[in-house]
Tab-separated table of C-alpha atoms in Angstrom:
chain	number	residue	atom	x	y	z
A	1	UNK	CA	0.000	0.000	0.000
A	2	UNK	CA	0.676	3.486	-0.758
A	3	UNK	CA	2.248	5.294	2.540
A	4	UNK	CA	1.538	9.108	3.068
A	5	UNK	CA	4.954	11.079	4.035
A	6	UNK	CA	2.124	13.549	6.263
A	7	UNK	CA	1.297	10.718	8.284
A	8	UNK	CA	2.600	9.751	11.846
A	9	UNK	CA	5.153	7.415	12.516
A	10	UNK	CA	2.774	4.112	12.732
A	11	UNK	CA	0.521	5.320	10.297
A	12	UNK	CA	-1.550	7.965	12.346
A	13	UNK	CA	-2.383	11.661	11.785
A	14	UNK	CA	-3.418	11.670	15.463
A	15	UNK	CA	0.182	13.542	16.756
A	16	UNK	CA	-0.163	16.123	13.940
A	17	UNK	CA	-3.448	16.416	15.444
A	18	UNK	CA	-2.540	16.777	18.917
A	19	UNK	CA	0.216	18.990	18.059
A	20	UNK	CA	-1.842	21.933	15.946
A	21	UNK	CA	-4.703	21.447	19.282
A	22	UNK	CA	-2.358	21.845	22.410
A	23	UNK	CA	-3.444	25.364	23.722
A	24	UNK	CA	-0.477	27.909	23.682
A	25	UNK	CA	0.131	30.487	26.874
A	26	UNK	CA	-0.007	34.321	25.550
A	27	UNK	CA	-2.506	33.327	22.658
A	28	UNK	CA	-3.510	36.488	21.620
A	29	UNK	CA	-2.000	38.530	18.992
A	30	UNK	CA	0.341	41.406	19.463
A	31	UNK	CA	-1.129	43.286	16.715
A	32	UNK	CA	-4.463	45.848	17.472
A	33	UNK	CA	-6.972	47.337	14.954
A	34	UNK	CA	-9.224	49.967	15.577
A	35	UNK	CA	-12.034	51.363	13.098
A	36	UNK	CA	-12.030	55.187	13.431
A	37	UNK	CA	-13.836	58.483	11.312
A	38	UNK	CA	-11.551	60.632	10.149
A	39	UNK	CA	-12.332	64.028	11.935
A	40	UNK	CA	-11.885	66.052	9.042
A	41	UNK	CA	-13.454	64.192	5.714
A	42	UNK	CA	-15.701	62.097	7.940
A	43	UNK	CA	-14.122	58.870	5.974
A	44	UNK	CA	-14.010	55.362	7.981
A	45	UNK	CA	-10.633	53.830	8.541
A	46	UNK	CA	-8.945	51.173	10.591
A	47	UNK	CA	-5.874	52.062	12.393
A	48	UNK	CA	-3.284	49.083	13.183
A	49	UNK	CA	-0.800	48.864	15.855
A	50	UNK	CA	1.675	45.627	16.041
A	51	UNK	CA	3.796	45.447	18.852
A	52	UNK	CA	5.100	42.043	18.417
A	53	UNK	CA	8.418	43.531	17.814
A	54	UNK	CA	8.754	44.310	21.356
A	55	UNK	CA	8.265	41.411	23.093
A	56	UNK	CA	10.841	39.785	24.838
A	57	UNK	CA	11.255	36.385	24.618
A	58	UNK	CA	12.100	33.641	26.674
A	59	UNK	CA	9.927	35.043	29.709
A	60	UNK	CA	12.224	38.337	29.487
A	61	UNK	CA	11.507	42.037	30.593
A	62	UNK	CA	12.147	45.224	30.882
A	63	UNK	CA	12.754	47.141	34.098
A	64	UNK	CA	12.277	50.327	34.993
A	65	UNK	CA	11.894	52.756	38.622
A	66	UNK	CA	9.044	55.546	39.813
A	67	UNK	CA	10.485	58.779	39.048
A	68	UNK	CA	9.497	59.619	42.624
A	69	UNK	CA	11.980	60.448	45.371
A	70	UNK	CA	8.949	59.873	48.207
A	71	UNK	CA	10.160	57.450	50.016
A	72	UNK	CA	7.253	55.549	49.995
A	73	UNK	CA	7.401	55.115	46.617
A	74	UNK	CA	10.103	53.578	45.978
A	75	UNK	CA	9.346	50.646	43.528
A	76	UNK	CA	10.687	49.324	40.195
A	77	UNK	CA	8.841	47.859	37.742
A	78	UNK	CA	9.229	44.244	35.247
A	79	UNK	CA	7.419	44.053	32.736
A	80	UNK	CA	6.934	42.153	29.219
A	81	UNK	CA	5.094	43.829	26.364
A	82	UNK	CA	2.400	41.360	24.932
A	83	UNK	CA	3.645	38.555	26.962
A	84	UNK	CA	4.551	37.249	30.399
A	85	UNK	CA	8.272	38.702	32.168
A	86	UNK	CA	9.580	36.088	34.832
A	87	UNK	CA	9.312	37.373	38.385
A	88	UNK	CA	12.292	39.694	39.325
A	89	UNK	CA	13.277	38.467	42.136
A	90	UNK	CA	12.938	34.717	43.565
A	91	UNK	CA	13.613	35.896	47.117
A	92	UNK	CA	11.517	38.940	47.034
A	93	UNK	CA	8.288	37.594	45.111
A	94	UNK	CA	8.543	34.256	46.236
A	95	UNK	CA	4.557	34.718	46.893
A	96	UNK	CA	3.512	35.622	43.279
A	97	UNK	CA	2.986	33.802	40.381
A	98	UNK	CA	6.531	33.263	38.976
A	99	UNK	CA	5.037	34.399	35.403
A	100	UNK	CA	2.904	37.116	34.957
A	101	UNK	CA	2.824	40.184	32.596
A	102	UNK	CA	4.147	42.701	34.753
A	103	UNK	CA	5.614	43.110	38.884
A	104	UNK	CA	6.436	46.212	40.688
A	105	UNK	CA	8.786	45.405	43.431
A	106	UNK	CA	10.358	47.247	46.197
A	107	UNK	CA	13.954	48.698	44.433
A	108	UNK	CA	15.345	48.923	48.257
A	109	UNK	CA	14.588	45.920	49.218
A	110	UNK	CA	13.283	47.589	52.399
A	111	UNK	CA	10.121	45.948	52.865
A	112	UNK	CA	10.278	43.121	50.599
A	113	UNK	CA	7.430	44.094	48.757
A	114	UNK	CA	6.629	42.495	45.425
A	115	UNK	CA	3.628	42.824	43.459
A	116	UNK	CA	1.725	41.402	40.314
A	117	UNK	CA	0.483	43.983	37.870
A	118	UNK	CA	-0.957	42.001	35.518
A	119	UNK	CA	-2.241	38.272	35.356
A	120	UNK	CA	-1.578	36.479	31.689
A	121	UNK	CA	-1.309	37.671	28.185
A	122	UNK	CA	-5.128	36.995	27.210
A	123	UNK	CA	-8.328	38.526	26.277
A	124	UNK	CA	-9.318	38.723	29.722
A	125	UNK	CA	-6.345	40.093	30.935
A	126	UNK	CA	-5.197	42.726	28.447
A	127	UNK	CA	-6.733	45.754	27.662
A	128	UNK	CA	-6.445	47.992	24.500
A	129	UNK	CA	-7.486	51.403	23.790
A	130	UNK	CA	-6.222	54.277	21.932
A	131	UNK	CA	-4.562	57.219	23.074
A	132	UNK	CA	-6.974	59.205	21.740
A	133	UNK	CA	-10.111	57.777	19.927
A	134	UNK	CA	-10.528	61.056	17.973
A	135	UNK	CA	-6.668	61.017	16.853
A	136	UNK	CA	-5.467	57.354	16.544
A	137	UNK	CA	-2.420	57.940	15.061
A	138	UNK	CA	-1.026	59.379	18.070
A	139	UNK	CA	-0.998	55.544	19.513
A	140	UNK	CA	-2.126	52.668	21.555
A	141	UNK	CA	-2.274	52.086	25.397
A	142	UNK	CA	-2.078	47.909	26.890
A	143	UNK	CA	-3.672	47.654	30.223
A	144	UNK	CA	-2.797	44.763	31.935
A	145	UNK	CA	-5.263	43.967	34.459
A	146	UNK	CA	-5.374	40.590	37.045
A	147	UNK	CA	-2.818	41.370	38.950
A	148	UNK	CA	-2.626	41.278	43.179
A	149	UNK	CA	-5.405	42.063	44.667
A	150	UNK	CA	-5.416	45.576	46.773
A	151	UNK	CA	-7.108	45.346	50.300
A	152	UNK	CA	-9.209	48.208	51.469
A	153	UNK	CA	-9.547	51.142	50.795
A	154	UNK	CA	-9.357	50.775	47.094
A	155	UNK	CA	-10.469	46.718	47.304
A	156	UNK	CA	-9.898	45.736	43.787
A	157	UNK	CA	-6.741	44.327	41.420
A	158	UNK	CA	-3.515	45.921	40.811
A	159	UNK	CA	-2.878	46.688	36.707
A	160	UNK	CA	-0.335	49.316	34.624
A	161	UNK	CA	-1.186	50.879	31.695
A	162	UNK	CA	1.467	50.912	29.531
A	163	UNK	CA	1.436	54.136	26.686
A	164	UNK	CA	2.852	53.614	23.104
A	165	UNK	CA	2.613	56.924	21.600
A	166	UNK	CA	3.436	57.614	17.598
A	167	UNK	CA	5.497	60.192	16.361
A	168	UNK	CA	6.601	61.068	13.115
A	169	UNK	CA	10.007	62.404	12.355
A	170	UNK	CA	9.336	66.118	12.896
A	171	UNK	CA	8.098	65.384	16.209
A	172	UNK	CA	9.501	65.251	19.482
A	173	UNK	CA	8.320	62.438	22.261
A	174	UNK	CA	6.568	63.943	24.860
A	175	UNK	CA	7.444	62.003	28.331
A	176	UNK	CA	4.074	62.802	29.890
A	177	UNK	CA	2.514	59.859	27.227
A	178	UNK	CA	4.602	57.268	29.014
A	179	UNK	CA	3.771	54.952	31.815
């Protein structure tokens, strides 16, 4: 009999099968599209963000710290864009989920604080919007929502909103669009 070269190793499609079906962590794209009306010819149009390109891989991130010189505030920051950043710090976030989308974490070390900002890379999780709806060229935000939960007063989950403004090439960034 004839044998198919796309078939399994005792004849089988079923772990081709299996393979395409396994469900993958951080499923959802990296890539955004909006529909908008221009404000000036009142034409439709879709605007499209990818973001892809930043992602880091292998559970990688990017760090940051609060501008802030209160004391209290005192954190840094891990974070992944459209994907999960491994937990800064075994000793300090030994509580949280060691993969998660973002952490802020105390940059002192003086209280050992460590916190999730954002749960996994899905639908549920992560949040787009545009910067402004009436000007979507001027870029995307990613909320990343899930993360530890706050006690009172405030009594609901920690997120970040993380701002990817557009410029063109006559155009200086304004800081006040980040974080």
């Amino acid at each position: 009999h004839a044998s198919d070269s796309r078939m399994g190793p005792h004849g089988s499609w079923l772990p081709y099968a299996l393979l395409v079906l396994l469900p993958q962590a951080d499923a959802i794209s990296c890539k955004k599209s909006f529909q908008y009306t221009s404000k000036i010819d009142k034409e439709a149009g879709v605007a499209t963000f990818d973001l892809s390109s930043l992602k880091m891989r292998a559970n990688g991130w990017y760090t940051f710290r609060d501008e802030l010189t209160v004391s209290n505030r005192n954190y840094s920051y891990a974070l992944n864009v459209c994907g999960r950043a491994h937990r800064p710090s075994e000793t300090l976030c030994q509580n949280e989920d060691p993969l998660a989308t973002a952490y802020q974490f105390d940059s002192t070390n003086n209280g050992g604080e460590c916190f999730r900002l954002g749960s996994t890379f899905d639908d549920d999780n992560a949040e787009w919007s545009l910067i402004d709806p009436l000007a979507p060229t001027k870029g995307v935000k990613l909320k990343y929502k899930g993360g530890t939960h706050c006690g009172p007063p405030n009594n609901k989950d920690r997120s970040i909103t993380i701002t990817f403004p557009c410029y063109n090439r006559d155009t200086m960034a304004d800081s006040s669009f980040l974080l």
